[in-house]
Short mmCIF file of C-alpha atoms in Angstrom, two decimals:
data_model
loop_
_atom_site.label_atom_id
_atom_site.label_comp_id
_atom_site.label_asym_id
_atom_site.label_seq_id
_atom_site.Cartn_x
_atom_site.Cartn_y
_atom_site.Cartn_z
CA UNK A 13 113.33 -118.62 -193.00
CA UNK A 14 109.70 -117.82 -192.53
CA UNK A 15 107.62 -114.45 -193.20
CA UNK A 16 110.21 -111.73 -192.99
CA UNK A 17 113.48 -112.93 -191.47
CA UNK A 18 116.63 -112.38 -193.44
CA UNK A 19 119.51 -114.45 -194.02
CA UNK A 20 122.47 -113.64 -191.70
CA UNK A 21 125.47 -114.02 -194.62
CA UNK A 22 125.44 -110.87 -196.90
CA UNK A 23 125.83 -113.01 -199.71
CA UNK A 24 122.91 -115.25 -198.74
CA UNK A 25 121.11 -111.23 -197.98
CA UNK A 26 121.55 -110.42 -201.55
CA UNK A 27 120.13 -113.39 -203.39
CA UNK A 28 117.11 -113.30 -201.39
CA UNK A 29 116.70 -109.43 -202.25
CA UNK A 30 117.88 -110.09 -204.82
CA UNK A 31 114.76 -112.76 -205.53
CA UNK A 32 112.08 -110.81 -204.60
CA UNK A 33 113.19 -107.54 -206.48
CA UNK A 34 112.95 -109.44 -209.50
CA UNK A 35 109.30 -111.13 -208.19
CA UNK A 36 108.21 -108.05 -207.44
CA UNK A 37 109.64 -106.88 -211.29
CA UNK A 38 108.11 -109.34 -212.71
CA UNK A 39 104.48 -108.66 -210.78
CA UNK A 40 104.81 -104.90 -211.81
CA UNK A 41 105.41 -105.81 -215.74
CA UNK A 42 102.21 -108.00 -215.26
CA UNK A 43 100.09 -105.29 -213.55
CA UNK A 44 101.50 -103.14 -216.30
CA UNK A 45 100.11 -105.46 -218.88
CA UNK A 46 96.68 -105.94 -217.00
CA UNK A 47 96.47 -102.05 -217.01
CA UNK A 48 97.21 -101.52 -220.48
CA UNK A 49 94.68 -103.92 -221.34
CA UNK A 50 91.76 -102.34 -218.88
CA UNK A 51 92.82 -99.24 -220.70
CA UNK A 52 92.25 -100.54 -223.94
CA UNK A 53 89.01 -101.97 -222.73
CA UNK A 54 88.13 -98.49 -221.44
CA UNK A 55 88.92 -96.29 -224.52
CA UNK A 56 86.66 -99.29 -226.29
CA UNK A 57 84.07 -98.22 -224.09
CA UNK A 58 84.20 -94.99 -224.66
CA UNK A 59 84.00 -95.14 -228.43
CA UNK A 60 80.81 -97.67 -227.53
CA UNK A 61 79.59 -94.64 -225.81
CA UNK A 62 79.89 -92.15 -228.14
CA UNK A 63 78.27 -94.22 -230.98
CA UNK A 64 75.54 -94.96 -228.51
CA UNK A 65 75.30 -91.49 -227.19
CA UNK A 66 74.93 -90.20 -231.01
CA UNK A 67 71.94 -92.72 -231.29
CA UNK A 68 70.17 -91.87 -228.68
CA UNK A 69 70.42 -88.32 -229.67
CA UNK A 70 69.44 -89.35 -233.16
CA UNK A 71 66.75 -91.16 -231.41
CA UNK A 72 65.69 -88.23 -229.37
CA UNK A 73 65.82 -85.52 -232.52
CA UNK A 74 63.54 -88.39 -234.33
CA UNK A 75 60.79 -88.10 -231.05
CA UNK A 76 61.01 -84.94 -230.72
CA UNK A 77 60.00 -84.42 -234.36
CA UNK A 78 56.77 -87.07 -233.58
CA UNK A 79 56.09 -84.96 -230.32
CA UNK A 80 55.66 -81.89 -232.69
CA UNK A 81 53.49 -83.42 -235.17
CA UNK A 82 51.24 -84.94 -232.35
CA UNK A 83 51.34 -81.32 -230.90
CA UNK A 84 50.53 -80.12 -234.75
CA UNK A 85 47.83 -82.54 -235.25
CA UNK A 86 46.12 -81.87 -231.53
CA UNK A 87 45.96 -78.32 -232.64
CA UNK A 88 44.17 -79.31 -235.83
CA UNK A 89 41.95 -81.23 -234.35
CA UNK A 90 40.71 -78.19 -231.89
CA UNK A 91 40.49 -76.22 -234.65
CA UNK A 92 38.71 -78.73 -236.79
CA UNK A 93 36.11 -78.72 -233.98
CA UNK A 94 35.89 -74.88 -233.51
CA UNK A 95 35.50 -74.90 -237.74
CA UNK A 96 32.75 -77.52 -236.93
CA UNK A 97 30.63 -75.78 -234.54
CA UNK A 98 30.94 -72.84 -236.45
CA UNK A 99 29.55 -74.65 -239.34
CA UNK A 100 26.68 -76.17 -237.34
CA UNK A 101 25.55 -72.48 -235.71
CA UNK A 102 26.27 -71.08 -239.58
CA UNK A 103 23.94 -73.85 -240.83
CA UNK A 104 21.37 -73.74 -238.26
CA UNK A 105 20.87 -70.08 -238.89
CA UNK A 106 20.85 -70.46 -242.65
CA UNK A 107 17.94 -73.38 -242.20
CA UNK A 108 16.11 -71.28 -239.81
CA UNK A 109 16.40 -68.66 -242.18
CA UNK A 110 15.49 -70.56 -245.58
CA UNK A 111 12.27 -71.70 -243.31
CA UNK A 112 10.74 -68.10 -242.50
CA UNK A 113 11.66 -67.39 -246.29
CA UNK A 114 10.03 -70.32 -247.70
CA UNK A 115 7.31 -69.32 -245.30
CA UNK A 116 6.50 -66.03 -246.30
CA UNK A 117 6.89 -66.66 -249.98
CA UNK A 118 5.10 -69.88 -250.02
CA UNK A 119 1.81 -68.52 -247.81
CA UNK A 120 -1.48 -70.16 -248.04
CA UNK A 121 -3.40 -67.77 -248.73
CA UNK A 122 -1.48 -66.31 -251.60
CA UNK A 123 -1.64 -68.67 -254.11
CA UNK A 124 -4.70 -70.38 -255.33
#
C-alpha cells in the first residue's frame, strides 16, 4: 500500500482509518499545544510592550520637559543680549553725557 490506496477488506479499511484519524488526533493536540504556547509567548509580548511603550513615553514626557527649558533658556539668552545692548547705548549716553558735564563745569578758564 503506497501513497493513498486503501485496503480492499473493510476490516483491513477501518484500521487504517482508523490509524490515521488517531495520527492526525494526535498532530492536532500537538498543534494545539504549540499554539497555546505561541499564545502565551504573544500575550508576554504584549505586556513587554506595554512596559516598554510606558517608558518611552516616560522617556518622551522627560525630553520634552529638556526641549522646554532649552527653548526657556534660548529665550533668556536673546533677552539677556537685548538687556545688554540696552545697557551699552544707556551707558554710552551716560559717559558722553558725564564728559560735556565735566566739561563745562571743569573749564579752563574758570578756575585759577
Amino acid at each position: 500500500m503506497t501513497g493513498y490506496e486503501l485496503p480492499e477488506e473493510p476490516e483491513a479499511l477501518r484500521a487504517v482509518l482508523s490509524e490515521k484519524l488517531q495520527s492526525g488526533a494526535k498532530r492536532m493536540n500537538a498543534h494545539d499545544v504549540h499554539i497555546s504556547i505561541l499564545k502565551d509567548e504573544v500575550i508576554a509580548l504584549k505586556e513587554a510592550n506595554k512596559m516598554q511603550d510606558e517608558r518611552l513615553a516616560r522617556i518622551e514626557k522627560n525630553t520634552a520637559t529638556l526641549v522646554e527649558i532649552f527653548r526657556a533658556g534660548d529665550g533668556t539668552l536673546k533677552t539677556a543680549r537685548w538687556f545688554g545692548k540696552l545697557l551699552i547705548w544707556i551707558g554710552s549716553l551716560s559717559s558722553a553725557f558725564y564728559a560735556l558735564w565735566y566739561a563745562i563745569v571743569n573749564w579752563p578758564h574758570k578756575g585759577g
